[in-house]
Amino acid sequence: MRIAEVVSNKPPTPEQARIKTMQAQVRQAKQRVKQERIRQQQMKLNQQRSKLTSV
């Protein structure tokens, strides 16, 4: 058996739109933090490699 969601064609209320926008911003911020952590890890690894190759 399949349950279908009821989809309304009404536009969201200003409060609902604000919440939805904030949730999207949170998702984007989390993605940027994740990318920054990866970038910092890669920079650290590259520095360690350059120290090993220069010794």
PDB file of N, CA, C and O in Angstrom:
ATOM      1  N   MET A   1       0.843  -1.165   0.000  1.00  0.00           N
ATOM      2  CA  MET A   1       0.000   0.000   0.000  1.00  0.00           C
ATOM      3  C   MET A   1       0.893   1.235   0.000  1.00  0.00           C
ATOM      4  O   MET A   1       1.902   1.279   0.682  1.00  0.00           O
ATOM      5  N   ARG A   2       0.483   2.217  -0.715  1.00  0.00           N
ATOM      6  CA  ARG A   2       1.279   3.428  -0.855  1.00  0.00           C
ATOM      7  C   ARG A   2       0.525   4.620  -0.277  1.00  0.00           C
ATOM      8  O   ARG A   2      -0.663   4.784  -0.531  1.00  0.00           O
ATOM      9  N   ILE A   3       1.238   5.425   0.492  1.00  0.00           N
ATOM     10  CA  ILE A   3       0.625   6.618   1.076  1.00  0.00           C
ATOM     11  C   ILE A   3       1.157   7.834   0.322  1.00  0.00           C
ATOM     12  O   ILE A   3       2.354   8.051   0.248  1.00  0.00           O
ATOM     13  N   ALA A   4       0.255   8.598  -0.225  1.00  0.00           N
ATOM     14  CA  ALA A   4       0.636   9.790  -0.973  1.00  0.00           C
ATOM     15  C   ALA A   4       0.433  11.016  -0.102  1.00  0.00           C
ATOM     16  O   ALA A   4      -0.535  11.112   0.653  1.00  0.00           O
ATOM     17  N   GLU A   5       1.372  11.933  -0.203  1.00  0.00           N
ATOM     18  CA  GLU A   5       1.238  13.178   0.552  1.00  0.00           C
ATOM     19  C   GLU A   5       0.274  14.098  -0.177  1.00  0.00           C
ATOM     20  O   GLU A   5       0.224  14.131  -1.398  1.00  0.00           O
ATOM     21  N   VAL A   6      -0.457  14.848   0.593  1.00  0.00           N
ATOM     22  CA  VAL A   6      -1.368  15.818   0.014  1.00  0.00           C
ATOM     23  C   VAL A   6      -0.567  17.092  -0.234  1.00  0.00           C
ATOM     24  O   VAL A   6       0.033  17.653   0.673  1.00  0.00           O
ATOM     25  N   VAL A   7      -0.517  17.512  -1.475  1.00  0.00           N
ATOM     26  CA  VAL A   7       0.246  18.693  -1.833  1.00  0.00           C
ATOM     27  C   VAL A   7      -0.726  19.824  -2.119  1.00  0.00           C
ATOM     28  O   VAL A   7      -1.633  19.694  -2.920  1.00  0.00           O
ATOM     29  N   SER A   8      -0.498  20.930  -1.455  1.00  0.00           N
ATOM     30  CA  SER A   8      -1.368  22.081  -1.618  1.00  0.00           C
ATOM     31  C   SER A   8      -0.741  23.055  -2.605  1.00  0.00           C
ATOM     32  O   SER A   8       0.469  23.217  -2.656  1.00  0.00           O
ATOM     33  N   ASN A   9      -1.549  23.711  -3.389  1.00  0.00           N
ATOM     34  CA  ASN A   9      -1.053  24.688  -4.337  1.00  0.00           C
ATOM     35  C   ASN A   9      -0.963  26.083  -3.719  1.00  0.00           C
ATOM     36  O   ASN A   9      -0.616  27.033  -4.395  1.00  0.00           O
ATOM     37  N   LYS A  10      -1.304  26.180  -2.445  1.00  0.00           N
ATOM     38  CA  LYS A  10      -1.248  27.469  -1.770  1.00  0.00           C
ATOM     39  C   LYS A  10       0.213  27.864  -1.547  1.00  0.00           C
ATOM     40  O   LYS A  10       1.044  27.017  -1.232  1.00  0.00           O
ATOM     41  N   PRO A  11       0.516  29.136  -1.684  1.00  0.00           N
ATOM     42  CA  PRO A  11       1.876  29.568  -1.360  1.00  0.00           C
ATOM     43  C   PRO A  11       2.092  29.484   0.154  1.00  0.00           C
ATOM     44  O   PRO A  11       1.133  29.611   0.923  1.00  0.00           O
ATOM     45  N   PRO A  12       3.336  29.255   0.565  1.00  0.00           N
ATOM     46  CA  PRO A  12       3.568  29.160   2.014  1.00  0.00           C
ATOM     47  C   PRO A  12       3.343  30.508   2.691  1.00  0.00           C
ATOM     48  O   PRO A  12       3.491  31.567   2.073  1.00  0.00           O
ATOM     49  N   THR A  13       2.997  30.428   3.945  1.00  0.00           N
ATOM     50  CA  THR A  13       2.824  31.660   4.715  1.00  0.00           C
ATOM     51  C   THR A  13       4.201  32.303   4.874  1.00  0.00           C
ATOM     52  O   THR A  13       5.225  31.627   4.702  1.00  0.00           O
ATOM     53  N   PRO A  14       4.269  33.577   5.202  1.00  0.00           N
ATOM     54  CA  PRO A  14       5.580  34.213   5.393  1.00  0.00           C
ATOM     55  C   PRO A  14       6.436  33.491   6.435  1.00  0.00           C
ATOM     56  O   PRO A  14       7.649  33.364   6.262  1.00  0.00           O
ATOM     57  N   GLU A  15       5.803  32.988   7.486  1.00  0.00           N
ATOM     58  CA  GLU A  15       6.545  32.264   8.510  1.00  0.00           C
ATOM     59  C   GLU A  15       7.133  30.967   7.956  1.00  0.00           C
ATOM     60  O   GLU A  15       8.283  30.622   8.209  1.00  0.00           O
ATOM     61  N   GLN A  16       6.310  30.246   7.171  1.00  0.00           N
ATOM     62  CA  GLN A  16       6.782  28.993   6.581  1.00  0.00           C
ATOM     63  C   GLN A  16       7.905  29.257   5.582  1.00  0.00           C
ATOM     64  O   GLN A  16       8.884  28.510   5.533  1.00  0.00           O
ATOM     65  N   ALA A  17       7.766  30.305   4.802  1.00  0.00           N
ATOM     66  CA  ALA A  17       8.799  30.643   3.832  1.00  0.00           C
ATOM     67  C   ALA A  17      10.101  31.011   4.539  1.00  0.00           C
ATOM     68  O   ALA A  17      11.191  30.621   4.098  1.00  0.00           O
ATOM     69  N   ARG A  18       9.981  31.730   5.639  1.00  0.00           N
ATOM     70  CA  ARG A  18      11.165  32.125   6.411  1.00  0.00           C
ATOM     71  C   ARG A  18      11.868  30.899   6.985  1.00  0.00           C
ATOM     72  O   ARG A  18      13.099  30.783   6.924  1.00  0.00           O
ATOM     73  N   ILE A  19      11.102  29.968   7.520  1.00  0.00           N
ATOM     74  CA  ILE A  19      11.681  28.738   8.072  1.00  0.00           C
ATOM     75  C   ILE A  19      12.372  27.943   6.980  1.00  0.00           C
ATOM     76  O   ILE A  19      13.485  27.450   7.162  1.00  0.00           O
ATOM     77  N   LYS A  20      11.726  27.841   5.840  1.00  0.00           N
ATOM     78  CA  LYS A  20      12.297  27.085   4.735  1.00  0.00           C
ATOM     79  C   LYS A  20      13.613  27.715   4.267  1.00  0.00           C
ATOM     80  O   LYS A  20      14.600  27.030   3.989  1.00  0.00           O
ATOM     81  N   THR A  21      13.642  29.037   4.211  1.00  0.00           N
ATOM     82  CA  THR A  21      14.854  29.753   3.810  1.00  0.00           C
ATOM     83  C   THR A  21      15.965  29.530   4.830  1.00  0.00           C
ATOM     84  O   THR A  21      17.118  29.280   4.457  1.00  0.00           O
ATOM     85  N   MET A  22      15.611  29.602   6.095  1.00  0.00           N
ATOM     86  CA  MET A  22      16.610  29.393   7.146  1.00  0.00           C
ATOM     87  C   MET A  22      17.158  27.969   7.103  1.00  0.00           C
ATOM     88  O   MET A  22      18.363  27.760   7.282  1.00  0.00           O
ATOM     89  N   GLN A  23      16.309  27.000   6.839  1.00  0.00           N
ATOM     90  CA  GLN A  23      16.762  25.617   6.754  1.00  0.00           C
ATOM     91  C   GLN A  23      17.724  25.443   5.582  1.00  0.00           C
ATOM     92  O   GLN A  23      18.734  24.737   5.693  1.00  0.00           O
ATOM     93  N   ALA A  24      17.428  26.085   4.475  1.00  0.00           N
ATOM     94  CA  ALA A  24      18.322  26.019   3.316  1.00  0.00           C
ATOM     95  C   ALA A  24      19.663  26.658   3.644  1.00  0.00           C
ATOM     96  O   ALA A  24      20.718  26.136   3.264  1.00  0.00           O
ATOM     97  N   GLN A  25      19.653  27.767   4.372  1.00  0.00           N
ATOM     98  CA  GLN A  25      20.892  28.430   4.762  1.00  0.00           C
ATOM     99  C   GLN A  25      21.722  27.544   5.682  1.00  0.00           C
ATOM    100  O   GLN A  25      22.951  27.492   5.566  1.00  0.00           O
ATOM    101  N   VAL A  26      21.062  26.826   6.568  1.00  0.00           N
ATOM    102  CA  VAL A  26      21.764  25.913   7.479  1.00  0.00           C
ATOM    103  C   VAL A  26      22.440  24.801   6.680  1.00  0.00           C
ATOM    104  O   VAL A  26      23.610  24.472   6.912  1.00  0.00           O
ATOM    105  N   ARG A  27      21.707  24.232   5.723  1.00  0.00           N
ATOM    106  CA  ARG A  27      22.293  23.167   4.900  1.00  0.00           C
ATOM    107  C   ARG A  27      23.510  23.684   4.137  1.00  0.00           C
ATOM    108  O   ARG A  27      24.544  23.007   4.067  1.00  0.00           O
ATOM    109  N   GLN A  28      23.398  24.878   3.568  1.00  0.00           N
ATOM    110  CA  GLN A  28      24.512  25.450   2.819  1.00  0.00           C
ATOM    111  C   GLN A  28      25.704  25.740   3.725  1.00  0.00           C
ATOM    112  O   GLN A  28      26.855  25.490   3.354  1.00  0.00           O
ATOM    113  N   ALA A  29      25.441  26.236   4.920  1.00  0.00           N
ATOM    114  CA  ALA A  29      26.521  26.533   5.856  1.00  0.00           C
ATOM    115  C   ALA A  29      27.235  25.253   6.282  1.00  0.00           C
ATOM    116  O   ALA A  29      28.462  25.220   6.369  1.00  0.00           O
ATOM    117  N   LYS A  30      26.478  24.199   6.526  1.00  0.00           N
ATOM    118  CA  LYS A  30      27.083  22.918   6.895  1.00  0.00           C
ATOM    119  C   LYS A  30      27.982  22.410   5.773  1.00  0.00           C
ATOM    120  O   LYS A  30      29.067  21.888   6.025  1.00  0.00           O
ATOM    121  N   GLN A  31      27.527  22.566   4.536  1.00  0.00           N
ATOM    122  CA  GLN A  31      28.319  22.126   3.392  1.00  0.00           C
ATOM    123  C   GLN A  31      29.605  22.947   3.286  1.00  0.00           C
ATOM    124  O   GLN A  31      30.678  22.396   3.022  1.00  0.00           O
ATOM    125  N   ARG A  32      29.513  24.262   3.505  1.00  0.00           N
ATOM    126  CA  ARG A  32      30.707  25.110   3.450  1.00  0.00           C
ATOM    127  C   ARG A  32      31.697  24.754   4.554  1.00  0.00           C
ATOM    128  O   ARG A  32      32.912  24.730   4.320  1.00  0.00           O
ATOM    129  N   VAL A  33      31.193  24.447   5.751  1.00  0.00           N
ATOM    130  CA  VAL A  33      32.071  24.046   6.853  1.00  0.00           C
ATOM    131  C   VAL A  33      32.776  22.742   6.508  1.00  0.00           C
ATOM    132  O   VAL A  33      33.983  22.597   6.724  1.00  0.00           O
ATOM    133  N   LYS A  34      32.041  21.817   5.953  1.00  0.00           N
ATOM    134  CA  LYS A  34      32.618  20.527   5.569  1.00  0.00           C
ATOM    135  C   LYS A  34      33.713  20.726   4.526  1.00  0.00           C
ATOM    136  O   LYS A  34      34.808  20.146   4.637  1.00  0.00           O
ATOM    137  N   GLN A  35      33.451  21.555   3.537  1.00  0.00           N
ATOM    138  CA  GLN A  35      34.448  21.818   2.497  1.00  0.00           C
ATOM    139  C   GLN A  35      35.682  22.511   3.069  1.00  0.00           C
ATOM    140  O   GLN A  35      36.811  22.207   2.684  1.00  0.00           O
ATOM    141  N   GLU A  36      35.475  23.427   4.006  1.00  0.00           N
ATOM    142  CA  GLU A  36      36.602  24.136   4.617  1.00  0.00           C
ATOM    143  C   GLU A  36      37.464  23.180   5.434  1.00  0.00           C
ATOM    144  O   GLU A  36      38.688  23.257   5.402  1.00  0.00           O
ATOM    145  N   ARG A  37      36.838  22.265   6.150  1.00  0.00           N
ATOM    146  CA  ARG A  37      37.607  21.281   6.921  1.00  0.00           C
ATOM    147  C   ARG A  37      38.453  20.414   5.995  1.00  0.00           C
ATOM    148  O   ARG A  37      39.617  20.139   6.276  1.00  0.00           O
ATOM    149  N   ILE A  38      37.866  20.000   4.895  1.00  0.00           N
ATOM    150  CA  ILE A  38      38.604  19.189   3.924  1.00  0.00           C
ATOM    151  C   ILE A  38      39.774  19.987   3.360  1.00  0.00           C
ATOM    152  O   ILE A  38      40.892  19.483   3.243  1.00  0.00           O
ATOM    153  N   ARG A  39      39.530  21.257   3.037  1.00  0.00           N
ATOM    154  CA  ARG A  39      40.590  22.104   2.489  1.00  0.00           C
ATOM    155  C   ARG A  39      41.739  22.248   3.488  1.00  0.00           C
ATOM    156  O   ARG A  39      42.909  22.131   3.123  1.00  0.00           O
ATOM    157  N   GLN A  40      41.402  22.467   4.754  1.00  0.00           N
ATOM    158  CA  GLN A  40      42.437  22.620   5.777  1.00  0.00           C
ATOM    159  C   GLN A  40      43.221  21.324   5.981  1.00  0.00           C
ATOM    160  O   GLN A  40      44.438  21.360   6.156  1.00  0.00           O
ATOM    161  N   GLN A  41      42.546  20.195   5.921  1.00  0.00           N
ATOM    162  CA  GLN A  41      43.230  18.908   6.049  1.00  0.00           C
ATOM    163  C   GLN A  41      44.192  18.702   4.886  1.00  0.00           C
ATOM    164  O   GLN A  41      45.320  18.230   5.065  1.00  0.00           O
ATOM    165  N   GLN A  42      43.751  19.059   3.685  1.00  0.00           N
ATOM    166  CA  GLN A  42      44.609  18.904   2.513  1.00  0.00           C
ATOM    167  C   GLN A  42      45.825  19.816   2.599  1.00  0.00           C
ATOM    168  O   GLN A  42      46.939  19.410   2.253  1.00  0.00           O
ATOM    169  N   MET A  43      45.633  21.045   3.074  1.00  0.00           N
ATOM    170  CA  MET A  43      46.756  21.970   3.227  1.00  0.00           C
ATOM    171  C   MET A  43      47.761  21.422   4.242  1.00  0.00           C
ATOM    172  O   MET A  43      48.972  21.477   4.025  1.00  0.00           O
ATOM    173  N   LYS A  44      47.267  20.878   5.329  1.00  0.00           N
ATOM    174  CA  LYS A  44      48.132  20.315   6.354  1.00  0.00           C
ATOM    175  C   LYS A  44      48.926  19.132   5.793  1.00  0.00           C
ATOM    176  O   LYS A  44      50.134  19.024   6.014  1.00  0.00           O
ATOM    177  N   LEU A  45      48.258  18.268   5.043  1.00  0.00           N
ATOM    178  CA  LEU A  45      48.939  17.125   4.445  1.00  0.00           C
ATOM    179  C   LEU A  45      49.989  17.575   3.436  1.00  0.00           C
ATOM    180  O   LEU A  45      51.090  17.015   3.372  1.00  0.00           O
ATOM    181  N   ASN A  46      49.675  18.587   2.647  1.00  0.00           N
ATOM    182  CA  ASN A  46      50.635  19.092   1.673  1.00  0.00           C
ATOM    183  C   ASN A  46      51.862  19.675   2.357  1.00  0.00           C
ATOM    184  O   ASN A  46      52.993  19.493   1.885  1.00  0.00           O
ATOM    185  N   GLN A  47      51.663  20.370   3.474  1.00  0.00           N
ATOM    186  CA  GLN A  47      52.794  20.920   4.217  1.00  0.00           C
ATOM    187  C   GLN A  47      53.660  19.804   4.791  1.00  0.00           C
ATOM    188  O   GLN A  47      54.890  19.891   4.761  1.00  0.00           O
ATOM    189  N   GLN A  48      53.028  18.764   5.285  1.00  0.00           N
ATOM    190  CA  GLN A  48      53.779  17.637   5.826  1.00  0.00           C
ATOM    191  C   GLN A  48      54.573  16.942   4.721  1.00  0.00           C
ATOM    192  O   GLN A  48      55.724  16.549   4.918  1.00  0.00           O
ATOM    193  N   ARG A  49      53.977  16.797   3.554  1.00  0.00           N
ATOM    194  CA  ARG A  49      54.667  16.177   2.420  1.00  0.00           C
ATOM    195  C   ARG A  49      55.871  17.004   1.997  1.00  0.00           C
ATOM    196  O   ARG A  49      56.936  16.459   1.716  1.00  0.00           O
ATOM    197  N   SER A  50      55.686  18.318   1.949  1.00  0.00           N
ATOM    198  CA  SER A  50      56.799  19.165   1.521  1.00  0.00           C
ATOM    199  C   SER A  50      57.945  19.116   2.536  1.00  0.00           C
ATOM    200  O   SER A  50      59.114  19.165   2.158  1.00  0.00           O
ATOM    201  N   LYS A  51      57.625  18.991   3.824  1.00  0.00           N
ATOM    202  CA  LYS A  51      58.679  18.848   4.833  1.00  0.00           C
ATOM    203  C   LYS A  51      59.425  17.536   4.662  1.00  0.00           C
ATOM    204  O   LYS A  51      60.647  17.482   4.783  1.00  0.00           O
ATOM    205  N   LEU A  52      58.686  16.470   4.338  1.00  0.00           N
ATOM    206  CA  LEU A  52      59.332  15.163   4.153  1.00  0.00           C
ATOM    207  C   LEU A  52      60.212  15.146   2.907  1.00  0.00           C
ATOM    208  O   LEU A  52      61.288  14.537   2.922  1.00  0.00           O
ATOM    209  N   THR A  53      59.774  15.769   1.860  1.00  0.00           N
ATOM    210  CA  THR A  53      60.551  15.749   0.617  1.00  0.00           C
ATOM    211  C   THR A  53      61.763  16.672   0.697  1.00  0.00           C
ATOM    212  O   THR A  53      62.758  16.444   0.019  1.00  0.00           O
ATOM    213  N   SER A  54      61.696  17.709   1.541  1.00  0.00           N
ATOM    214  CA  SER A  54      62.821  18.637   1.628  1.00  0.00           C
ATOM    215  C   SER A  54      63.916  18.115   2.581  1.00  0.00           C
ATOM    216  O   SER A  54      65.015  18.609   2.554  1.00  0.00           O
ATOM    217  N   VAL A  55      63.598  17.123   3.394  1.00  0.00           N
ATOM    218  CA  VAL A  55      64.582  16.590   4.355  1.00  0.00           C
ATOM    219  C   VAL A  55      65.496  15.625   3.718  1.00  0.00           C
ATOM    220  O   VAL A  55      65.689  15.174   2.777  1.00  0.00           O
TER     221      VAL A  55
END
